[in-house]
mmCIF file with all atom_site columns, C-alpha atoms in Angstrom:
data_model
loop_
_atom_site.group_PDB
_atom_site.id
_atom_site.type_symbol
_atom_site.label_atom_id
_atom_site.label_alt_id
_atom_site.label_comp_id
_atom_site.label_asym_id
_atom_site.label_entity_id
_atom_site.label_seq_id
_atom_site.pdbx_PDB_ins_code
_atom_site.Cartn_x
_atom_site.Cartn_y
_atom_site.Cartn_z
_atom_site.occupancy
_atom_site.B_iso_or_equiv
_atom_site.pdbx_formal_charge
_atom_site.auth_seq_id
_atom_site.auth_comp_id
_atom_site.auth_asym_id
_atom_site.auth_atom_id
_atom_site.pdbx_PDB_model_num
ATOM 1   C CA . UNK A 1 1   ? 107.093 56.835 201.654 1.00 0.00 ? 1   UNK A CA 1
ATOM 2   C CA . UNK A 1 2   ? 110.405 58.062 203.100 1.00 0.00 ? 2   UNK A CA 1
ATOM 3   C CA . UNK A 1 3   ? 111.777 56.453 205.896 1.00 0.00 ? 3   UNK A CA 1
ATOM 4   C CA . UNK A 1 4   ? 111.589 59.427 208.345 1.00 0.00 ? 4   UNK A CA 1
ATOM 5   C CA . UNK A 1 5   ? 107.925 59.280 207.824 1.00 0.00 ? 5   UNK A CA 1
ATOM 6   C CA . UNK A 1 6   ? 107.795 55.451 208.144 1.00 0.00 ? 6   UNK A CA 1
ATOM 7   C CA . UNK A 1 7   ? 109.704 55.609 211.516 1.00 0.00 ? 7   UNK A CA 1
ATOM 8   C CA . UNK A 1 8   ? 107.110 58.409 212.781 1.00 0.00 ? 8   UNK A CA 1
ATOM 9   C CA . UNK A 1 9   ? 104.127 56.140 211.898 1.00 0.00 ? 9   UNK A CA 1
ATOM 10  C CA . UNK A 1 10  ? 105.738 53.273 213.494 1.00 0.00 ? 10  UNK A CA 1
ATOM 11  C CA . UNK A 1 11  ? 106.394 55.137 216.339 1.00 0.00 ? 11  UNK A CA 1
ATOM 12  C CA . UNK A 1 12  ? 102.715 56.394 216.652 1.00 0.00 ? 12  UNK A CA 1
ATOM 13  C CA . UNK A 1 13  ? 101.396 52.672 216.148 1.00 0.00 ? 13  UNK A CA 1
ATOM 14  C CA . UNK A 1 14  ? 103.521 51.302 219.166 1.00 0.00 ? 14  UNK A CA 1
ATOM 15  C CA . UNK A 1 15  ? 102.320 54.229 221.196 1.00 0.00 ? 15  UNK A CA 1
ATOM 16  C CA . UNK A 1 16  ? 98.838  53.450 220.401 1.00 0.00 ? 16  UNK A CA 1
ATOM 17  C CA . UNK A 1 17  ? 99.119  49.813 220.781 1.00 0.00 ? 17  UNK A CA 1
ATOM 18  C CA . UNK A 1 18  ? 100.954 50.657 224.589 1.00 0.00 ? 18  UNK A CA 1
ATOM 19  C CA . UNK A 1 19  ? 97.649  52.934 225.336 1.00 0.00 ? 19  UNK A CA 1
ATOM 20  C CA . UNK A 1 20  ? 95.172  50.476 224.440 1.00 0.00 ? 20  UNK A CA 1
ATOM 21  C CA . UNK A 1 21  ? 96.993  47.149 225.911 1.00 0.00 ? 21  UNK A CA 1
ATOM 22  C CA . UNK A 1 22  ? 95.057  46.918 228.784 1.00 0.00 ? 22  UNK A CA 1
ATOM 23  C CA . UNK A 1 23  ? 91.510  48.313 227.380 1.00 0.00 ? 23  UNK A CA 1
ATOM 24  C CA . UNK A 1 24  ? 91.793  45.568 224.573 1.00 0.00 ? 24  UNK A CA 1
ATOM 25  C CA . UNK A 1 25  ? 91.753  42.482 227.153 1.00 0.00 ? 25  UNK A CA 1
ATOM 26  C CA . UNK A 1 26  ? 87.736  43.192 227.972 1.00 0.00 ? 26  UNK A CA 1
ATOM 27  C CA . UNK A 1 27  ? 88.083  42.881 231.714 1.00 0.00 ? 27  UNK A CA 1
ATOM 28  C CA . UNK A 1 28  ? 85.557  45.680 232.631 1.00 0.00 ? 28  UNK A CA 1
ATOM 29  C CA . UNK A 1 29  ? 86.029  49.287 233.548 1.00 0.00 ? 29  UNK A CA 1
ATOM 30  C CA . UNK A 1 30  ? 86.116  48.224 237.295 1.00 0.00 ? 30  UNK A CA 1
ATOM 31  C CA . UNK A 1 31  ? 89.399  46.296 236.212 1.00 0.00 ? 31  UNK A CA 1
ATOM 32  C CA . UNK A 1 32  ? 90.861  47.691 233.249 1.00 0.00 ? 32  UNK A CA 1
ATOM 33  C CA . UNK A 1 33  ? 91.314  51.456 234.206 1.00 0.00 ? 33  UNK A CA 1
ATOM 34  C CA . UNK A 1 34  ? 93.441  50.877 236.965 1.00 0.00 ? 34  UNK A CA 1
ATOM 35  C CA . UNK A 1 35  ? 96.061  49.179 234.751 1.00 0.00 ? 35  UNK A CA 1
ATOM 36  C CA . UNK A 1 36  ? 95.538  51.879 231.849 1.00 0.00 ? 36  UNK A CA 1
ATOM 37  C CA . UNK A 1 37  ? 95.802  54.916 234.298 1.00 0.00 ? 37  UNK A CA 1
ATOM 38  C CA . UNK A 1 38  ? 98.879  53.091 235.959 1.00 0.00 ? 38  UNK A CA 1
ATOM 39  C CA . UNK A 1 39  ? 100.467 52.875 232.463 1.00 0.00 ? 39  UNK A CA 1
ATOM 40  C CA . UNK A 1 40  ? 99.507  56.570 231.694 1.00 0.00 ? 40  UNK A CA 1
ATOM 41  C CA . UNK A 1 41  ? 100.846 57.523 234.737 1.00 0.00 ? 41  UNK A CA 1
ATOM 42  C CA . UNK A 1 42  ? 104.384 55.667 234.182 1.00 0.00 ? 42  UNK A CA 1
ATOM 43  C CA . UNK A 1 43  ? 104.468 57.331 230.664 1.00 0.00 ? 43  UNK A CA 1
ATOM 44  C CA . UNK A 1 44  ? 103.995 60.573 232.207 1.00 0.00 ? 44  UNK A CA 1
ATOM 45  C CA . UNK A 1 45  ? 106.744 60.020 234.860 1.00 0.00 ? 45  UNK A CA 1
ATOM 46  C CA . UNK A 1 46  ? 104.335 59.792 237.701 1.00 0.00 ? 46  UNK A CA 1
ATOM 47  C CA . UNK A 1 47  ? 106.161 56.832 239.249 1.00 0.00 ? 47  UNK A CA 1
ATOM 48  C CA . UNK A 1 48  ? 104.384 56.629 242.514 1.00 0.00 ? 48  UNK A CA 1
ATOM 49  C CA . UNK A 1 49  ? 100.779 56.874 241.363 1.00 0.00 ? 49  UNK A CA 1
ATOM 50  C CA . UNK A 1 50  ? 101.833 54.118 238.447 1.00 0.00 ? 50  UNK A CA 1
ATOM 51  C CA . UNK A 1 51  ? 102.947 51.737 241.170 1.00 0.00 ? 51  UNK A CA 1
ATOM 52  C CA . UNK A 1 52  ? 99.618  52.233 243.350 1.00 0.00 ? 52  UNK A CA 1
ATOM 53  C CA . UNK A 1 53  ? 97.444  52.255 240.229 1.00 0.00 ? 53  UNK A CA 1
ATOM 54  C CA . UNK A 1 54  ? 98.699  48.487 239.020 1.00 0.00 ? 54  UNK A CA 1
ATOM 55  C CA . UNK A 1 55  ? 98.890  47.359 242.515 1.00 0.00 ? 55  UNK A CA 1
ATOM 56  C CA . UNK A 1 56  ? 95.063  48.429 242.943 1.00 0.00 ? 56  UNK A CA 1
ATOM 57  C CA . UNK A 1 57  ? 94.240  47.094 239.479 1.00 0.00 ? 57  UNK A CA 1
ATOM 58  C CA . UNK A 1 58  ? 95.571  43.590 240.649 1.00 0.00 ? 58  UNK A CA 1
ATOM 59  C CA . UNK A 1 59  ? 93.951  43.769 243.813 1.00 0.00 ? 59  UNK A CA 1
ATOM 60  C CA . UNK A 1 60  ? 90.535  44.823 242.067 1.00 0.00 ? 60  UNK A CA 1
ATOM 61  C CA . UNK A 1 61  ? 90.887  42.278 239.364 1.00 0.00 ? 61  UNK A CA 1
ATOM 62  C CA . UNK A 1 62  ? 91.418  39.263 241.754 1.00 0.00 ? 62  UNK A CA 1
ATOM 63  C CA . UNK A 1 63  ? 88.651  40.651 243.974 1.00 0.00 ? 63  UNK A CA 1
ATOM 64  C CA . UNK A 1 64  ? 86.182  41.308 241.232 1.00 0.00 ? 64  UNK A CA 1
ATOM 65  C CA . UNK A 1 65  ? 86.726  37.777 239.618 1.00 0.00 ? 65  UNK A CA 1
ATOM 66  C CA . UNK A 1 66  ? 86.676  35.799 242.660 1.00 0.00 ? 66  UNK A CA 1
ATOM 67  C CA . UNK A 1 67  ? 82.919  37.718 243.578 1.00 0.00 ? 67  UNK A CA 1
ATOM 68  C CA . UNK A 1 68  ? 81.903  36.639 240.399 1.00 0.00 ? 68  UNK A CA 1
ATOM 69  C CA . UNK A 1 69  ? 82.783  33.241 240.774 1.00 0.00 ? 69  UNK A CA 1
ATOM 70  C CA . UNK A 1 70  ? 81.195  33.005 244.183 1.00 0.00 ? 70  UNK A CA 1
ATOM 71  C CA . UNK A 1 71  ? 78.091  34.519 242.799 1.00 0.00 ? 71  UNK A CA 1
ATOM 72  C CA . UNK A 1 72  ? 77.686  34.860 239.089 1.00 0.00 ? 72  UNK A CA 1
ATOM 73  C CA . UNK A 1 73  ? 75.606  37.943 238.698 1.00 0.00 ? 73  UNK A CA 1
ATOM 74  C CA . UNK A 1 74  ? 76.442  41.506 238.611 1.00 0.00 ? 74  UNK A CA 1
ATOM 75  C CA . UNK A 1 75  ? 78.721  42.439 241.426 1.00 0.00 ? 75  UNK A CA 1
ATOM 76  C CA . UNK A 1 76  ? 77.135  45.597 243.205 1.00 0.00 ? 76  UNK A CA 1
ATOM 77  C CA . UNK A 1 77  ? 79.595  45.713 245.800 1.00 0.00 ? 77  UNK A CA 1
ATOM 78  C CA . UNK A 1 78  ? 82.957  43.693 247.184 1.00 0.00 ? 78  UNK A CA 1
ATOM 79  C CA . UNK A 1 79  ? 83.551  42.231 250.690 1.00 0.00 ? 79  UNK A CA 1
ATOM 80  C CA . UNK A 1 80  ? 85.469  45.218 252.341 1.00 0.00 ? 80  UNK A CA 1
ATOM 81  C CA . UNK A 1 81  ? 87.192  42.442 254.353 1.00 0.00 ? 81  UNK A CA 1
ATOM 82  C CA . UNK A 1 82  ? 88.869  40.853 251.692 1.00 0.00 ? 82  UNK A CA 1
ATOM 83  C CA . UNK A 1 83  ? 92.008  42.267 250.361 1.00 0.00 ? 83  UNK A CA 1
ATOM 84  C CA . UNK A 1 84  ? 94.980  41.121 248.569 1.00 0.00 ? 84  UNK A CA 1
ATOM 85  C CA . UNK A 1 85  ? 96.868  38.704 250.831 1.00 0.00 ? 85  UNK A CA 1
ATOM 86  C CA . UNK A 1 86  ? 98.485  35.081 250.227 1.00 0.00 ? 86  UNK A CA 1
ATOM 87  C CA . UNK A 1 87  ? 95.028  33.820 251.801 1.00 0.00 ? 87  UNK A CA 1
ATOM 88  C CA . UNK A 1 88  ? 92.947  35.540 248.785 1.00 0.00 ? 88  UNK A CA 1
ATOM 89  C CA . UNK A 1 89  ? 95.646  34.225 246.232 1.00 0.00 ? 89  UNK A CA 1
ATOM 90  C CA . UNK A 1 90  ? 95.355  30.649 247.524 1.00 0.00 ? 90  UNK A CA 1
ATOM 91  C CA . UNK A 1 91  ? 91.796  30.737 247.267 1.00 0.00 ? 91  UNK A CA 1
ATOM 92  C CA . UNK A 1 92  ? 91.965  32.418 243.563 1.00 0.00 ? 92  UNK A CA 1
ATOM 93  C CA . UNK A 1 93  ? 94.439  29.612 242.673 1.00 0.00 ? 93  UNK A CA 1
ATOM 94  C CA . UNK A 1 94  ? 91.896  26.871 243.797 1.00 0.00 ? 94  UNK A CA 1
ATOM 95  C CA . UNK A 1 95  ? 89.492  28.595 241.681 1.00 0.00 ? 95  UNK A CA 1
ATOM 96  C CA . UNK A 1 96  ? 91.795  28.431 238.629 1.00 0.00 ? 96  UNK A CA 1
ATOM 97  C CA . UNK A 1 97  ? 93.055  31.793 238.469 1.00 0.00 ? 97  UNK A CA 1
ATOM 98  C CA . UNK A 1 98  ? 96.514  31.913 236.956 1.00 0.00 ? 98  UNK A CA 1
ATOM 99  C CA . UNK A 1 99  ? 98.072  33.797 240.130 1.00 0.00 ? 99  UNK A CA 1
ATOM 100 C CA . UNK A 1 100 ? 101.559 32.476 239.252 1.00 0.00 ? 100 UNK A CA 1
ATOM 101 C CA . UNK A 1 101 ? 101.364 35.220 236.666 1.00 0.00 ? 101 UNK A CA 1
ATOM 102 C CA . UNK A 1 102 ? 101.533 37.736 239.698 1.00 0.00 ? 102 UNK A CA 1
ATOM 103 C CA . UNK A 1 103 ? 105.295 36.525 240.554 1.00 0.00 ? 103 UNK A CA 1
ATOM 104 C CA . UNK A 1 104 ? 107.620 39.224 240.108 1.00 0.00 ? 104 UNK A CA 1
ATOM 105 C CA . UNK A 1 105 ? 110.450 38.786 237.667 1.00 0.00 ? 105 UNK A CA 1
ATOM 106 C CA . UNK A 1 106 ? 112.846 36.545 239.377 1.00 0.00 ? 106 UNK A CA 1
ATOM 107 C CA . UNK A 1 107 ? 110.537 35.175 242.081 1.00 0.00 ? 107 UNK A CA 1
ATOM 108 C CA . UNK A 1 108 ? 110.835 31.551 241.476 1.00 0.00 ? 108 UNK A CA 1
ATOM 109 C CA . UNK A 1 109 ? 109.592 30.708 245.088 1.00 0.00 ? 109 UNK A CA 1
ATOM 110 C CA . UNK A 1 110 ? 106.435 32.394 244.531 1.00 0.00 ? 110 UNK A CA 1
ATOM 111 C CA . UNK A 1 111 ? 104.297 29.222 245.134 1.00 0.00 ? 111 UNK A CA 1
ATOM 112 C CA . UNK A 1 112 ? 106.285 28.172 247.896 1.00 0.00 ? 112 UNK A CA 1
ATOM 113 C CA . UNK A 1 113 ? 105.791 31.540 249.699 1.00 0.00 ? 113 UNK A CA 1
ATOM 114 C CA . UNK A 1 114 ? 102.244 31.474 248.845 1.00 0.00 ? 114 UNK A CA 1
ATOM 115 C CA . UNK A 1 115 ? 101.881 28.174 250.615 1.00 0.00 ? 115 UNK A CA 1
ATOM 116 C CA . UNK A 1 116 ? 103.890 28.930 253.511 1.00 0.00 ? 116 UNK A CA 1
ATOM 117 C CA . UNK A 1 117 ? 102.046 28.908 256.877 1.00 0.00 ? 117 UNK A CA 1
ATOM 118 C CA . UNK A 1 118 ? 102.451 29.940 260.609 1.00 0.00 ? 118 UNK A CA 1
ATOM 119 C CA . UNK A 1 119 ? 105.562 31.533 262.033 1.00 0.00 ? 119 UNK A CA 1
ATOM 120 C CA . UNK A 1 120 ? 107.439 30.945 258.814 1.00 0.00 ? 120 UNK A CA 1
ATOM 121 C CA . UNK A 1 121 ? 104.629 32.375 256.536 1.00 0.00 ? 121 UNK A CA 1
ATOM 122 C CA . UNK A 1 122 ? 106.375 34.672 253.780 1.00 0.00 ? 122 UNK A CA 1
ATOM 123 C CA . UNK A 1 123 ? 104.196 37.134 251.656 1.00 0.00 ? 123 UNK A CA 1
ATOM 124 C CA . UNK A 1 124 ? 104.461 36.692 248.189 1.00 0.00 ? 124 UNK A CA 1
ATOM 125 C CA . UNK A 1 125 ? 106.109 39.886 246.605 1.00 0.00 ? 125 UNK A CA 1
ATOM 126 C CA . UNK A 1 126 ? 103.187 41.575 245.109 1.00 0.00 ? 126 UNK A CA 1
ATOM 127 C CA . UNK A 1 127 ? 101.316 41.217 248.527 1.00 0.00 ? 127 UNK A CA 1
ATOM 128 C CA . UNK A 1 128 ? 104.540 42.455 250.259 1.00 0.00 ? 128 UNK A CA 1
ATOM 129 C CA . UNK A 1 129 ? 104.701 45.429 248.079 1.00 0.00 ? 129 UNK A CA 1
ATOM 130 C CA . UNK A 1 130 ? 101.037 46.104 248.274 1.00 0.00 ? 130 UNK A CA 1
ATOM 131 C CA . UNK A 1 131 ? 101.109 46.245 251.842 1.00 0.00 ? 131 UNK A CA 1
ATOM 132 C CA . UNK A 1 132 ? 104.153 48.289 252.148 1.00 0.00 ? 132 UNK A CA 1
ATOM 133 C CA . UNK A 1 133 ? 103.171 51.071 249.550 1.00 0.00 ? 133 UNK A CA 1
ATOM 134 C CA . UNK A 1 134 ? 99.487  51.171 250.220 1.00 0.00 ? 134 UNK A CA 1
ATOM 135 C CA . UNK A 1 135 ? 100.314 51.841 254.035 1.00 0.00 ? 135 UNK A CA 1
ATOM 136 C CA . UNK A 1 136 ? 103.029 54.374 253.072 1.00 0.00 ? 136 UNK A CA 1
ATOM 137 C CA . UNK A 1 137 ? 105.928 52.430 253.909 1.00 0.00 ? 137 UNK A CA 1
ATOM 138 C CA . UNK A 1 138 ? 108.862 53.387 251.263 1.00 0.00 ? 138 UNK A CA 1
ATOM 139 C CA . UNK A 1 139 ? 111.828 52.955 253.457 1.00 0.00 ? 139 UNK A CA 1
ATOM 140 C CA . UNK A 1 140 ? 113.378 50.345 251.288 1.00 0.00 ? 140 UNK A CA 1
ATOM 141 C CA . UNK A 1 141 ? 113.281 52.370 248.199 1.00 0.00 ? 141 UNK A CA 1
ATOM 142 C CA . UNK A 1 142 ? 115.210 55.067 250.048 1.00 0.00 ? 142 UNK A CA 1
ATOM 143 C CA . UNK A 1 143 ? 118.547 55.939 248.249 1.00 0.00 ? 143 UNK A CA 1
ATOM 144 C CA . UNK A 1 144 ? 121.513 55.001 250.460 1.00 0.00 ? 144 UNK A CA 1
ATOM 145 C CA . UNK A 1 145 ? 124.145 55.227 247.917 1.00 0.00 ? 145 UNK A CA 1
ATOM 146 C CA . UNK A 1 146 ? 125.557 58.440 249.301 1.00 0.00 ? 146 UNK A CA 1
ATOM 147 C CA . UNK A 1 147 ? 126.023 57.160 252.607 1.00 0.00 ? 147 UNK A CA 1
ATOM 148 C CA . UNK A 1 148 ? 123.879 57.184 255.780 1.00 0.00 ? 148 UNK A CA 1
ATOM 149 C CA . UNK A 1 149 ? 123.969 60.835 256.263 1.00 0.00 ? 149 UNK A CA 1
ATOM 150 C CA . UNK A 1 150 ? 122.894 61.715 252.833 1.00 0.00 ? 150 UNK A CA 1
ATOM 151 C CA . UNK A 1 151 ? 119.992 59.292 252.139 1.00 0.00 ? 151 UNK A CA 1
ATOM 152 C CA . UNK A 1 152 ? 117.117 60.332 250.417 1.00 0.00 ? 152 UNK A CA 1
ATOM 153 C CA . UNK A 1 153 ? 113.621 59.529 248.792 1.00 0.00 ? 153 UNK A CA 1
ATOM 154 C CA . UNK A 1 154 ? 112.295 60.645 245.418 1.00 0.00 ? 154 UNK A CA 1
ATOM 155 C CA . UNK A 1 155 ? 109.658 58.865 243.301 1.00 0.00 ? 155 UNK A CA 1
ATOM 156 C CA . UNK A 1 156 ? 112.376 57.945 240.803 1.00 0.00 ? 156 UNK A CA 1
ATOM 157 C CA . UNK A 1 157 ? 113.508 55.450 243.540 1.00 0.00 ? 157 UNK A CA 1
ATOM 158 C CA . UNK A 1 158 ? 110.607 53.425 242.732 1.00 0.00 ? 158 UNK A CA 1
ATOM 159 C CA . UNK A 1 159 ? 111.168 53.453 238.949 1.00 0.00 ? 159 UNK A CA 1
ATOM 160 C CA . UNK A 1 160 ? 112.480 49.708 238.990 1.00 0.00 ? 160 UNK A CA 1
ATOM 161 C CA . UNK A 1 161 ? 109.608 48.853 241.045 1.00 0.00 ? 161 UNK A CA 1
ATOM 162 C CA . UNK A 1 162 ? 107.268 50.538 238.631 1.00 0.00 ? 162 UNK A CA 1
ATOM 163 C CA . UNK A 1 163 ? 108.604 48.668 235.736 1.00 0.00 ? 163 UNK A CA 1
ATOM 164 C CA . UNK A 1 164 ? 108.382 45.437 237.587 1.00 0.00 ? 164 UNK A CA 1
ATOM 165 C CA . UNK A 1 165 ? 104.645 46.162 238.215 1.00 0.00 ? 165 UNK A CA 1
ATOM 166 C CA . UNK A 1 166 ? 104.046 46.878 234.499 1.00 0.00 ? 166 UNK A CA 1
ATOM 167 C CA . UNK A 1 167 ? 105.608 43.560 233.534 1.00 0.00 ? 167 UNK A CA 1
ATOM 168 C CA . UNK A 1 168 ? 103.703 41.646 236.084 1.00 0.00 ? 168 UNK A CA 1
ATOM 169 C CA . UNK A 1 169 ? 100.364 43.517 235.232 1.00 0.00 ? 169 UNK A CA 1
ATOM 170 C CA . UNK A 1 170 ? 100.623 42.975 231.413 1.00 0.00 ? 170 UNK A CA 1
ATOM 171 C CA . UNK A 1 171 ? 101.506 39.241 232.088 1.00 0.00 ? 171 UNK A CA 1
ATOM 172 C CA . UNK A 1 172 ? 98.517  39.102 234.450 1.00 0.00 ? 172 UNK A CA 1
ATOM 173 C CA . UNK A 1 173 ? 95.847  40.789 232.547 1.00 0.00 ? 173 UNK A CA 1
ATOM 174 C CA . UNK A 1 174 ? 96.965  38.642 229.395 1.00 0.00 ? 174 UNK A CA 1
ATOM 175 C CA . UNK A 1 175 ? 96.314  35.458 231.355 1.00 0.00 ? 175 UNK A CA 1
ATOM 176 C CA . UNK A 1 176 ? 93.211  36.670 233.392 1.00 0.00 ? 176 UNK A CA 1
ATOM 177 C CA . UNK A 1 177 ? 91.601  37.836 230.311 1.00 0.00 ? 177 UNK A CA 1
ATOM 178 C CA . UNK A 1 178 ? 91.989  34.174 228.871 1.00 0.00 ? 178 UNK A CA 1
ATOM 179 C CA . UNK A 1 179 ? 90.632  32.635 232.201 1.00 0.00 ? 179 UNK A CA 1
ATOM 180 C CA . UNK A 1 180 ? 87.466  34.994 232.398 1.00 0.00 ? 180 UNK A CA 1
ATOM 181 C CA . UNK A 1 181 ? 86.622  34.281 228.712 1.00 0.00 ? 181 UNK A CA 1
ATOM 182 C CA . UNK A 1 182 ? 86.671  30.591 229.753 1.00 0.00 ? 182 UNK A CA 1
ATOM 183 C CA . UNK A 1 183 ? 84.769  31.322 232.771 1.00 0.00 ? 183 UNK A CA 1
ATOM 184 C CA . UNK A 1 184 ? 81.988  33.065 230.437 1.00 0.00 ? 184 UNK A CA 1
ATOM 185 C CA . UNK A 1 185 ? 81.899  30.439 228.079 1.00 0.00 ? 185 UNK A CA 1
ATOM 186 C CA . UNK A 1 186 ? 81.598  27.531 230.598 1.00 0.00 ? 186 UNK A CA 1
#
């Protein structure tokens, strides 16, 4: 086989593995499609939809898993009052979920933030980002490099965030998959 064909086949294999990454962890359609669609959106250059899909995938996966722990039966609805926040992640951690995998790259103080309370309470980064993006607050992503009078926002301003969310989502899905398999075998 010539080298060009070999490289092409290798590229196709990598693309296929990337496309099925989130599906192969068997988390259920109510979870994996958010991650899969987020990755596809990112591949297509749809940065904001990618960010939101990854965040919703994380939120959905925690909420669904916690509901299944609380009531080991098919889940037909989730409590609308339960959202992704430090309190939910503390409960998930107490239930054994590997929530430390939701720490952003460089967020060494994840557990410290998670356990913070009262007036000194600090949201972990995934919660802070979720709250901001899901409520339309993109102010921290506005590009100010050209000065105060030339600041602007384009979806590309969130590309670094999208890449961080992809990294977090992959680590989370791998560990959550192991947790859920152990939960089913218990």
